[in-house]
Short mmCIF file of N, CA and C and ligand atoms in Angstrom, two decimals:
data_model
loop_
_atom_site.label_atom_id
_atom_site.label_comp_id
_atom_site.label_asym_id
_atom_site.label_seq_id
_atom_site.Cartn_x
_atom_site.Cartn_y
_atom_site.Cartn_z
N MET A 1 327.05 143.13 52.70
CA MET A 1 325.72 143.94 52.70
C MET A 1 324.83 143.56 53.91
N LYS A 2 323.93 144.56 54.25
CA LYS A 2 323.00 144.05 55.19
C LYS A 2 321.82 143.20 54.60
N SER A 3 321.20 142.59 55.54
CA SER A 3 319.92 141.85 55.24
C SER A 3 318.88 141.44 56.30
N ILE A 4 317.97 141.05 55.49
CA ILE A 4 316.82 140.66 56.37
C ILE A 4 316.42 139.08 56.16
N VAL A 5 315.81 138.79 57.13
CA VAL A 5 314.83 137.63 56.92
C VAL A 5 313.53 137.83 57.52
N ILE A 6 312.40 137.29 56.83
CA ILE A 6 310.94 137.76 57.34
C ILE A 6 310.48 136.39 57.65
N LEU A 7 309.90 136.52 58.85
CA LEU A 7 308.86 135.28 59.34
C LEU A 7 307.63 135.76 59.26
N ALA A 8 306.82 134.84 58.43
CA ALA A 8 305.47 135.02 58.52
C ALA A 8 304.45 133.77 58.75
N SER A 9 303.46 133.70 59.10
CA SER A 9 302.68 132.36 59.14
C SER A 9 301.05 132.53 58.67
N GLY A 10 301.06 133.64 57.91
CA GLY A 10 299.67 133.37 57.46
C GLY A 10 299.43 134.45 56.07
N ASN A 11 298.74 135.34 55.87
CA ASN A 11 298.61 136.27 54.71
C ASN A 11 299.66 136.83 54.11
N GLY A 12 300.75 137.31 54.94
CA GLY A 12 301.68 137.97 54.21
C GLY A 12 301.50 139.26 53.66
N SER A 13 300.70 139.95 53.93
CA SER A 13 300.50 141.31 53.29
C SER A 13 301.64 142.27 53.91
N ASN A 14 302.04 142.12 55.15
CA ASN A 14 303.12 142.87 55.56
C ASN A 14 304.38 142.56 54.75
N PHE A 15 304.60 141.34 54.65
CA PHE A 15 305.74 140.73 54.27
C PHE A 15 306.19 141.39 52.71
N GLU A 16 304.72 141.30 51.88
CA GLU A 16 304.71 141.92 50.55
C GLU A 16 305.11 143.47 50.52
N ALA A 17 304.27 144.06 51.18
CA ALA A 17 304.73 145.40 51.58
C ALA A 17 306.19 146.03 51.79
N ILE A 18 306.89 145.06 52.39
CA ILE A 18 308.19 145.24 52.90
C ILE A 18 309.30 145.08 51.52
N VAL A 19 308.81 143.80 51.24
CA VAL A 19 309.76 143.57 49.79
C VAL A 19 309.16 144.61 48.69
N LYS A 20 308.08 144.96 48.40
CA LYS A 20 307.99 145.96 47.36
C LYS A 20 308.40 147.26 47.63
N LYS A 21 308.48 147.70 48.81
CA LYS A 21 308.88 149.06 49.10
C LYS A 21 310.40 149.02 48.97
N PHE A 22 311.28 148.16 49.58
CA PHE A 22 312.50 147.97 49.75
C PHE A 22 313.20 147.86 48.16
N ARG A 23 312.28 147.27 47.33
CA ARG A 23 312.93 147.29 46.01
C ARG A 23 312.64 148.52 45.28
N GLU A 24 311.36 149.10 45.43
CA GLU A 24 311.06 150.44 45.14
C GLU A 24 312.15 151.49 45.48
N TRP A 25 312.65 151.41 46.76
CA TRP A 25 313.52 152.36 47.12
C TRP A 25 315.05 151.86 46.76
N LYS A 26 315.09 150.69 46.04
CA LYS A 26 316.43 150.48 45.57
C LYS A 26 317.36 150.23 46.84
N LEU A 27 316.93 150.03 47.88
CA LEU A 27 317.79 149.81 49.00
C LEU A 27 318.66 148.64 48.85
N GLU A 28 320.01 148.95 49.47
CA GLU A 28 321.15 147.85 49.34
C GLU A 28 321.08 146.71 50.53
N ILE A 29 319.93 146.26 50.54
CA ILE A 29 319.57 145.45 51.73
C ILE A 29 318.90 144.07 51.08
N GLU A 30 319.51 143.00 51.35
CA GLU A 30 319.02 141.61 50.92
C GLU A 30 317.89 141.31 51.77
N ILE A 31 317.08 140.56 50.82
CA ILE A 31 315.55 139.90 51.59
C ILE A 31 316.38 138.56 51.26
N LYS A 32 316.93 137.92 52.29
CA LYS A 32 317.51 136.79 52.23
C LYS A 32 316.30 135.67 52.13
N ALA A 33 315.07 135.56 52.72
CA ALA A 33 314.16 134.50 52.77
C ALA A 33 312.78 134.86 53.50
N LEU A 34 311.76 134.19 53.19
CA LEU A 34 310.84 134.17 53.90
C LEU A 34 310.86 132.70 54.63
N ILE A 35 310.57 132.99 55.91
CA ILE A 35 310.48 131.64 56.87
C ILE A 35 309.09 131.60 57.37
N THR A 36 308.70 130.15 56.99
CA THR A 36 307.30 130.20 57.58
C THR A 36 307.17 128.84 58.15
N ASP A 37 306.18 128.80 59.18
CA ASP A 37 305.92 127.59 59.97
C ASP A 37 304.55 126.83 59.41
N ASN A 38 304.06 127.48 58.45
CA ASN A 38 302.98 127.09 57.89
C ASN A 38 302.69 126.81 56.61
N ARG A 39 302.52 125.34 56.17
CA ARG A 39 303.01 125.38 54.55
C ARG A 39 301.76 125.92 53.75
N GLU A 40 300.34 126.31 54.56
CA GLU A 40 299.39 126.83 53.99
C GLU A 40 299.17 128.34 53.87
N ALA A 41 300.27 128.95 54.43
CA ALA A 41 300.47 130.45 54.26
C ALA A 41 300.54 131.02 53.04
N TYR A 42 299.55 132.01 52.71
CA TYR A 42 299.49 132.61 51.42
C TYR A 42 300.69 133.38 51.29
N ALA A 43 301.55 133.84 52.60
CA ALA A 43 302.54 134.34 52.14
C ALA A 43 303.66 133.54 51.26
N ILE A 44 303.39 132.54 51.18
CA ILE A 44 304.40 131.48 50.38
C ILE A 44 304.46 131.70 48.81
N LYS A 45 302.80 132.12 48.46
CA LYS A 45 302.44 132.43 47.08
C LYS A 45 303.05 133.95 46.90
N ARG A 46 302.93 134.58 47.71
CA ARG A 46 303.37 135.94 47.49
C ARG A 46 305.02 136.19 47.50
N ALA A 47 305.78 135.18 48.15
CA ALA A 47 306.98 135.21 48.13
C ALA A 47 307.56 134.50 46.60
N LYS A 48 306.78 133.59 46.21
CA LYS A 48 307.15 133.18 44.91
C LYS A 48 307.06 134.10 43.92
N LYS A 49 305.87 134.65 43.97
CA LYS A 49 305.46 135.87 42.80
C LYS A 49 306.64 136.86 42.86
N LEU A 50 307.16 137.00 44.08
CA LEU A 50 308.32 138.20 44.13
C LEU A 50 309.48 137.49 44.05
N SER A 51 309.65 136.24 43.96
CA SER A 51 311.11 135.75 43.73
C SER A 51 311.83 135.84 45.23
N VAL A 52 311.43 135.55 46.25
CA VAL A 52 311.90 135.57 47.44
C VAL A 52 312.14 134.20 48.01
N PRO A 53 313.26 133.70 48.07
CA PRO A 53 313.39 132.37 48.75
C PRO A 53 312.43 131.90 49.98
N VAL A 54 311.82 130.86 49.89
CA VAL A 54 310.91 130.42 50.94
C VAL A 54 311.54 129.39 51.59
N ILE A 55 311.71 129.52 52.63
CA ILE A 55 311.93 128.43 53.79
C ILE A 55 310.78 127.62 54.57
N LEU A 56 310.13 126.49 54.39
CA LEU A 56 309.35 126.38 54.99
C LEU A 56 309.72 125.19 56.02
N LEU A 57 309.20 125.47 57.13
CA LEU A 57 309.43 124.73 58.37
C LEU A 57 308.09 124.28 58.89
N ASP A 58 307.40 123.59 58.30
CA ASP A 58 306.00 123.00 58.58
C ASP A 58 306.04 122.40 60.08
N TYR A 59 305.56 123.28 60.67
CA TYR A 59 305.21 123.17 62.04
C TYR A 59 304.71 121.69 62.43
N SER A 60 303.60 121.29 61.58
CA SER A 60 302.68 120.26 61.75
C SER A 60 303.72 118.81 61.42
N SER A 61 304.79 119.22 60.87
CA SER A 61 305.65 118.09 60.56
C SER A 61 306.81 117.42 61.54
N PHE A 62 306.73 118.60 62.52
CA PHE A 62 308.10 118.34 63.73
C PHE A 62 307.07 117.63 64.76
N THR A 63 308.05 116.83 65.33
CA THR A 63 307.59 115.97 66.36
C THR A 63 307.43 116.52 67.91
N SER A 64 308.14 117.69 67.91
CA SER A 64 308.15 118.49 69.03
C SER A 64 308.22 120.08 69.03
N ARG A 65 307.84 120.80 69.79
CA ARG A 65 308.14 122.16 69.83
C ARG A 65 309.47 122.35 69.93
N ALA A 66 310.35 121.71 70.62
CA ALA A 66 311.79 121.80 70.76
C ALA A 66 312.43 121.49 69.42
N ASP A 67 312.10 120.50 68.80
CA ASP A 67 312.64 120.20 67.52
C ASP A 67 312.45 121.46 66.32
N TYR A 68 311.20 121.86 66.51
CA TYR A 68 310.85 123.00 65.43
C TYR A 68 311.78 124.18 65.89
N ASN A 69 311.77 124.59 67.12
CA ASN A 69 312.79 125.64 67.56
C ASN A 69 314.15 125.27 67.12
N ALA A 70 314.60 124.28 67.22
CA ALA A 70 316.08 124.06 67.06
C ALA A 70 316.38 124.17 65.29
N ALA A 71 315.36 123.56 64.43
CA ALA A 71 315.47 124.04 63.12
C ALA A 71 315.35 125.59 62.84
N LEU A 72 314.57 126.10 63.58
CA LEU A 72 314.51 127.47 63.47
C LEU A 72 315.94 128.11 63.62
N LEU A 73 316.38 127.83 64.75
CA LEU A 73 317.51 128.68 65.27
C LEU A 73 318.64 128.21 64.17
N SER A 74 318.81 126.84 63.65
CA SER A 74 319.86 126.82 63.01
C SER A 74 319.79 127.60 61.52
N GLN A 75 318.38 127.49 61.08
CA GLN A 75 318.24 128.53 59.74
C GLN A 75 318.61 129.71 60.02
N LEU A 76 318.40 130.20 61.18
CA LEU A 76 318.52 131.78 61.36
C LEU A 76 320.20 131.92 61.49
N THR A 77 320.69 130.77 62.23
CA THR A 77 322.27 131.22 62.55
C THR A 77 323.03 130.78 60.99
N GLU A 78 322.63 130.30 60.30
CA GLU A 78 323.01 129.92 58.81
C GLU A 78 322.89 131.15 58.08
N LEU A 79 321.71 131.70 58.16
CA LEU A 79 321.35 132.97 57.32
C LEU A 79 321.95 134.27 58.13
N SER A 80 322.11 134.22 59.34
CA SER A 80 322.68 135.38 59.89
C SER A 80 322.32 136.67 59.33
N PRO A 81 321.01 136.97 59.50
CA PRO A 81 320.70 138.29 58.77
C PRO A 81 320.97 139.37 59.97
N THR A 82 321.24 140.72 59.34
CA THR A 82 321.14 141.94 60.17
C THR A 82 320.05 141.91 61.12
N LEU A 83 318.72 141.86 60.34
CA LEU A 83 317.64 142.03 61.29
C LEU A 83 316.66 140.80 61.02
N ILE A 84 316.13 140.42 62.05
CA ILE A 84 315.08 139.22 61.86
C ILE A 84 313.49 139.93 61.87
N VAL A 85 312.68 139.79 60.84
CA VAL A 85 311.42 140.74 60.89
C VAL A 85 310.32 139.86 61.01
N LEU A 86 309.53 140.13 62.14
CA LEU A 86 308.40 139.17 62.46
C LEU A 86 307.31 140.12 61.76
N ALA A 87 306.57 139.38 60.72
CA ALA A 87 305.58 140.06 60.23
C ALA A 87 304.29 139.18 60.12
N GLY A 88 303.45 138.99 60.98
CA GLY A 88 302.34 138.08 61.28
C GLY A 88 302.85 136.58 61.67
N TYR A 89 304.06 136.54 62.29
CA TYR A 89 304.57 135.28 62.54
C TYR A 89 303.75 134.81 64.05
N MET A 90 303.15 133.79 63.93
CA MET A 90 302.28 133.56 65.21
C MET A 90 302.69 132.61 66.00
N LYS A 91 303.97 132.32 66.21
CA LYS A 91 304.75 131.65 67.44
C LYS A 91 305.25 132.70 68.20
N ILE A 92 305.63 132.17 69.34
CA ILE A 92 306.67 132.61 70.26
C ILE A 92 307.98 132.15 69.99
N LEU A 93 308.75 133.06 69.90
CA LEU A 93 310.47 132.79 69.63
C LEU A 93 310.84 132.15 71.06
N PRO A 94 311.57 131.23 71.07
CA PRO A 94 311.99 130.72 72.08
C PRO A 94 313.24 131.40 72.65
N PRO A 95 313.41 131.52 74.09
CA PRO A 95 314.47 132.34 74.80
C PRO A 95 315.99 132.26 73.99
N GLU A 96 316.36 130.94 73.41
CA GLU A 96 317.53 130.80 72.89
C GLU A 96 317.69 131.65 71.47
N ILE A 97 316.69 131.71 70.82
CA ILE A 97 316.49 132.45 69.48
C ILE A 97 316.59 134.23 69.85
N VAL A 98 315.95 134.39 71.04
CA VAL A 98 315.69 135.72 71.33
C VAL A 98 317.04 136.13 72.02
N ARG A 99 317.75 135.37 72.90
CA ARG A 99 319.12 135.78 73.32
C ARG A 99 320.01 135.92 72.48
N LYS A 100 320.15 135.27 71.55
CA LYS A 100 321.13 135.03 70.28
C LYS A 100 321.09 136.25 69.58
N PHE A 101 319.84 136.60 69.00
CA PHE A 101 319.91 137.59 68.12
C PHE A 101 319.29 138.96 68.80
N GLU A 102 319.52 139.16 69.88
CA GLU A 102 319.06 140.13 71.04
C GLU A 102 319.30 141.62 70.09
N GLY A 103 318.32 142.34 70.16
CA GLY A 103 318.52 143.66 69.60
C GLY A 103 318.30 143.54 68.04
N ARG A 104 318.09 142.49 67.45
CA ARG A 104 318.15 142.17 66.05
C ARG A 104 316.84 141.61 65.49
N ILE A 105 315.81 141.63 66.76
CA ILE A 105 314.39 140.89 66.17
C ILE A 105 313.40 142.14 66.17
N VAL A 106 312.52 142.27 65.30
CA VAL A 106 311.45 143.30 65.41
C VAL A 106 310.10 142.46 64.93
N ASN A 107 309.09 143.04 65.61
CA ASN A 107 307.90 142.63 65.24
C ASN A 107 307.04 144.12 65.06
N ILE A 108 305.58 143.61 64.30
CA ILE A 108 304.77 144.50 64.31
C ILE A 108 303.32 143.62 64.76
N HIS A 109 302.83 144.62 65.55
CA HIS A 109 301.62 144.22 66.35
C HIS A 109 300.29 145.25 66.20
N PRO A 110 299.04 144.87 65.71
CA PRO A 110 298.05 145.78 65.52
C PRO A 110 297.30 146.16 66.42
N SER A 111 298.03 146.57 67.74
CA SER A 111 297.31 147.55 68.49
C SER A 111 298.29 148.29 69.42
N LEU A 112 297.88 149.14 70.20
CA LEU A 112 298.70 150.00 70.98
C LEU A 112 299.29 149.40 72.13
N LEU A 113 300.43 148.74 72.23
CA LEU A 113 300.95 148.07 73.20
C LEU A 113 301.30 149.00 74.36
N PRO A 114 300.92 148.68 75.71
CA PRO A 114 300.76 147.47 76.18
C PRO A 114 299.39 147.08 75.94
N ALA A 115 298.56 147.54 75.41
CA ALA A 115 297.06 147.29 75.15
C ALA A 115 297.28 146.25 74.24
N PHE A 116 296.08 145.31 74.68
CA PHE A 116 295.92 144.03 73.70
C PHE A 116 297.09 143.48 73.09
N PRO A 117 297.72 142.74 73.81
CA PRO A 117 299.09 141.78 73.34
C PRO A 117 298.23 140.59 72.91
N GLY A 118 299.15 139.80 72.29
CA GLY A 118 298.62 138.30 71.69
C GLY A 118 297.85 138.23 70.53
N LEU A 119 296.84 137.48 70.49
CA LEU A 119 296.20 137.44 69.40
C LEU A 119 294.91 137.99 69.08
N ARG A 120 294.51 138.15 67.90
CA ARG A 120 293.09 138.90 67.76
C ARG A 120 293.04 140.40 68.11
N ALA A 121 294.18 141.13 68.17
CA ALA A 121 294.24 142.21 68.85
C ALA A 121 293.47 143.19 68.37
N ILE A 122 293.04 143.61 66.98
CA ILE A 122 292.32 144.47 66.45
C ILE A 122 290.81 144.10 66.91
N GLU A 123 290.35 142.98 66.93
CA GLU A 123 288.95 142.59 66.99
C GLU A 123 288.80 142.91 68.59
N ARG A 124 289.76 142.48 69.63
CA ARG A 124 289.43 142.74 70.99
C ARG A 124 289.61 144.22 71.29
N ALA A 125 290.47 144.95 70.50
CA ALA A 125 290.49 146.50 70.88
C ALA A 125 288.83 147.00 70.63
N TYR A 126 288.30 146.59 69.35
CA TYR A 126 287.09 147.08 68.92
C TYR A 126 285.97 146.58 69.79
N LYS A 127 285.93 145.37 70.15
CA LYS A 127 284.67 144.90 70.97
C LYS A 127 284.88 145.63 72.70
N ASN A 128 286.10 145.89 72.79
CA ASN A 128 286.23 146.30 74.07
C ASN A 128 285.82 147.99 74.03
N GLY A 129 285.39 148.30 73.09
CA GLY A 129 285.13 149.74 72.68
C GLY A 129 285.84 151.00 72.94
N VAL A 130 287.50 150.60 72.88
CA VAL A 130 288.10 151.60 73.01
C VAL A 130 288.23 152.65 71.88
N LYS A 131 288.40 154.04 72.08
CA LYS A 131 288.22 155.05 71.15
C LYS A 131 289.34 155.17 70.35
N TYR A 132 290.48 154.80 70.74
CA TYR A 132 291.73 154.75 69.81
C TYR A 132 292.45 153.52 69.80
N THR A 133 292.91 153.06 68.58
CA THR A 133 293.95 152.14 68.50
C THR A 133 294.95 152.40 67.62
N GLY A 134 295.69 151.25 67.15
CA GLY A 134 296.87 151.50 66.10
C GLY A 134 297.68 150.45 66.15
N ILE A 135 298.96 150.61 65.79
CA ILE A 135 299.97 149.86 65.65
C ILE A 135 301.27 150.01 66.33
N THR A 136 301.86 148.93 66.70
CA THR A 136 303.39 149.14 67.51
C THR A 136 304.20 148.32 66.67
N ILE A 137 305.53 148.88 66.47
CA ILE A 137 306.57 148.29 65.91
C ILE A 137 307.67 148.25 67.31
N HIS A 138 308.02 147.29 67.64
CA HIS A 138 308.87 146.90 68.85
C HIS A 138 309.95 145.62 68.81
N TYR A 139 311.08 145.95 69.39
CA TYR A 139 312.00 144.73 69.62
C TYR A 139 311.34 143.42 70.21
N VAL A 140 311.74 142.52 69.98
CA VAL A 140 311.18 141.09 70.44
C VAL A 140 312.01 140.70 71.71
N ASP A 141 311.58 140.72 72.81
CA ASP A 141 312.19 140.02 73.91
C ASP A 141 311.49 138.79 74.33
N GLU A 142 311.67 138.06 75.70
CA GLU A 142 311.12 136.86 76.04
C GLU A 142 309.65 136.69 76.15
N GLY A 143 309.16 137.89 76.38
CA GLY A 143 307.97 138.01 76.74
C GLY A 143 306.94 138.14 75.40
N VAL A 144 305.62 138.23 75.58
CA VAL A 144 304.67 138.15 74.45
C VAL A 144 304.20 139.58 74.23
N ASP A 145 304.86 140.10 73.26
CA ASP A 145 304.64 141.63 72.84
C ASP A 145 305.15 142.64 73.84
N THR A 146 306.11 142.23 74.70
CA THR A 146 306.48 143.14 75.59
C THR A 146 307.96 143.94 75.21
N GLY A 147 308.29 143.60 74.31
CA GLY A 147 309.88 144.19 73.94
C GLY A 147 309.68 145.92 73.83
N LYS A 148 310.86 146.25 73.97
CA LYS A 148 311.15 147.82 73.75
C LYS A 148 310.32 148.47 72.57
N ILE A 149 309.58 149.56 72.63
CA ILE A 149 308.76 149.99 71.62
C ILE A 149 309.62 150.78 70.90
N ILE A 150 309.66 150.76 69.39
CA ILE A 150 310.32 151.41 68.49
C ILE A 150 309.43 152.66 67.99
N GLU A 151 308.15 152.27 67.70
CA GLU A 151 307.29 153.29 67.11
C GLU A 151 305.93 152.88 67.34
N GLN A 152 304.88 153.93 67.38
CA GLN A 152 303.60 153.48 67.64
C GLN A 152 302.66 154.51 66.73
N ARG A 153 301.73 154.15 65.96
CA ARG A 153 300.77 154.95 65.26
C ARG A 153 299.55 154.59 65.69
N CYS A 154 298.76 156.02 65.82
CA CYS A 154 297.35 155.68 66.68
C CYS A 154 296.22 156.20 65.70
N ILE A 155 295.10 155.28 65.81
CA ILE A 155 293.98 156.12 65.08
C ILE A 155 292.67 156.01 65.84
N ARG A 156 291.78 156.83 65.54
CA ARG A 156 290.33 157.00 66.18
C ARG A 156 289.62 155.91 65.51
N ILE A 157 288.85 155.15 66.42
CA ILE A 157 288.06 154.34 65.87
C ILE A 157 286.42 155.20 65.58
N ARG A 158 285.97 154.96 64.42
CA ARG A 158 284.95 155.94 64.04
C ARG A 158 283.74 155.53 64.62
N GLU A 159 282.48 156.28 64.80
CA GLU A 159 281.31 156.06 65.20
C GLU A 159 281.10 155.29 64.15
N ASN A 160 280.13 154.19 64.60
CA ASN A 160 279.76 152.89 63.70
C ASN A 160 280.64 152.24 62.76
N GLU A 161 281.88 152.64 63.05
CA GLU A 161 282.86 151.76 62.20
C GLU A 161 282.45 150.39 62.20
N LYS A 162 282.59 149.60 60.88
CA LYS A 162 282.53 148.31 61.11
C LYS A 162 284.00 147.48 61.49
N LEU A 163 284.05 146.34 61.95
CA LEU A 163 285.19 145.62 62.22
C LEU A 163 286.33 145.62 61.11
N SER A 164 285.69 145.25 60.16
CA SER A 164 286.35 144.85 58.88
C SER A 164 286.97 146.14 58.30
N HIS A 165 286.33 147.37 58.40
CA HIS A 165 286.88 148.53 57.97
C HIS A 165 287.62 149.06 58.94
N LEU A 166 287.73 148.70 60.13
CA LEU A 166 288.93 149.32 61.30
C LEU A 166 290.12 148.42 60.52
N GLU A 167 289.87 147.06 60.40
CA GLU A 167 290.96 146.09 60.15
C GLU A 167 291.72 146.60 59.06
N ARG A 168 291.05 147.25 57.97
CA ARG A 168 291.49 147.60 56.79
C ARG A 168 292.54 148.88 56.82
N ARG A 169 291.94 149.81 57.70
CA ARG A 169 292.73 151.00 58.18
C ARG A 169 293.80 150.86 59.02
N ILE A 170 293.93 149.58 59.61
CA ILE A 170 295.07 149.04 60.49
C ILE A 170 296.15 148.46 59.65
N HIS A 171 295.59 147.67 58.69
CA HIS A 171 296.42 147.09 57.76
C HIS A 171 297.29 148.23 57.02
N ARG A 172 296.55 149.13 56.38
CA ARG A 172 297.18 150.20 55.62
C ARG A 172 298.37 150.77 56.39
N LEU A 173 297.97 151.21 57.62
CA LEU A 173 298.94 151.85 58.63
C LEU A 173 300.22 150.89 58.66
N GLU A 174 300.01 149.78 58.87
CA GLU A 174 301.09 148.84 58.88
C GLU A 174 302.09 148.74 57.69
N HIS A 175 301.33 148.54 56.59
CA HIS A 175 302.01 148.64 55.16
C HIS A 175 302.56 149.80 54.85
N TYR A 176 302.15 150.90 55.46
CA TYR A 176 302.73 152.24 55.31
C TYR A 176 304.20 152.46 56.10
N TYR A 177 303.97 152.03 57.43
CA TYR A 177 304.90 152.40 58.32
C TYR A 177 306.13 151.24 58.64
N TYR A 178 305.41 150.16 58.44
CA TYR A 178 306.53 148.96 58.91
C TYR A 178 307.87 149.02 57.91
N PRO A 179 307.92 149.22 56.59
CA PRO A 179 308.95 149.27 55.55
C PRO A 179 309.65 150.44 56.04
N ARG A 180 308.95 151.79 56.34
CA ARG A 180 309.90 152.80 56.68
C ARG A 180 310.56 152.91 57.93
N ILE A 181 310.02 152.18 59.13
CA ILE A 181 310.72 152.00 60.39
C ILE A 181 311.90 151.08 59.97
N LEU A 182 311.58 150.02 59.34
CA LEU A 182 312.85 148.96 58.91
C LEU A 182 313.76 149.49 58.32
N LYS A 183 313.48 150.48 57.27
CA LYS A 183 314.46 151.04 56.50
C LYS A 183 315.35 151.89 57.31
N ASN A 184 314.69 152.69 58.11
CA ASN A 184 315.34 153.55 59.30
C ASN A 184 316.27 152.89 60.08
N LEU A 185 315.78 151.59 60.80
CA LEU A 185 316.53 150.82 61.44
C LEU A 185 317.74 150.51 60.94
N LEU A 186 317.79 149.88 59.48
CA LEU A 186 318.52 149.33 59.13
C LEU A 186 319.49 150.27 58.26
N THR A 187 319.45 151.40 58.13
CA THR A 187 320.39 152.49 57.75
C THR A 187 320.78 153.42 58.58
N ASN A 188 320.38 153.20 59.87
CA ASN A 188 320.67 154.27 60.87
C ASN A 188 321.37 153.34 62.28
N HIS A 189 320.88 152.17 62.64
CA HIS A 189 320.77 151.71 63.87
C HIS A 189 321.53 150.38 63.80
N VAL A 190 321.78 149.63 62.80
CA VAL A 190 322.37 148.35 63.00
C VAL A 190 323.56 148.06 62.11
C1 GAR B 201 299.17 141.95 61.09
O1 GAR B 201 298.00 142.82 61.42
C2 GAR B 201 300.23 141.84 62.08
O2 GAR B 201 300.24 142.93 62.85
C3 GAR B 201 299.52 140.92 63.28
O3 GAR B 201 299.31 139.84 62.32
C4 GAR B 201 298.95 140.28 61.09
C5 GAR B 201 299.40 139.76 59.95
O4 GAR B 201 298.94 139.96 58.78
N1 GAR B 201 300.54 140.26 64.26
C6 GAR B 201 300.16 140.08 65.48
O5 GAR B 201 299.22 139.95 65.83
C7 GAR B 201 301.45 139.58 66.28
N2 GAR B 201 300.90 139.62 67.41
P1 GAR B 201 299.80 139.64 57.35
O6 GAR B 201 300.06 138.32 57.35
O7 GAR B 201 298.90 140.13 56.20
O8 GAR B 201 301.23 140.58 57.27
#
């Protein structure tokens, strides 16, 4: 059976949208686990509510980045999912993980890449005064938000729109498209 593992560091709203949609669509795809690097992540509460197993690799309890990366690599190797889904995972995956799972790691980013890679993309786009922004779903390579683009969706920033309102619209787009794109990848391409 095909399967996914979802990595999230924070709120977990994309994680929840994916789990709920996959269940609603009755997909024959196993959601093996939520992996998080942050013991405070709200995503953990969502996973418990949804009965998705949680693997906590609490970053603050590792003595080095290398140790954390080794633990993550070992978990991913053991779970061996068809796709690794990054959903608000805020660490850079190390080259050994990217190479091992090449073409099987997908990320969502809240801007029209290559514009505004990295952190706080919605806010930076907003403050920059761009007229259009959106979301990008892409494969993960060794760079920061540089992998091959799978899909983008664009929205126009409205006259006098508040940042919080724009954020809500971006998240709605993410929650709508990410599950659909993943379903398409899993049923047609991997
Ligand atoms: C989402 O907007 C996602 O696109 C972004 O973090 C947010 C996580 O929200 N990811 C990045 O910025 C990655 N560079 P969530 O935890 O509620 O799903």
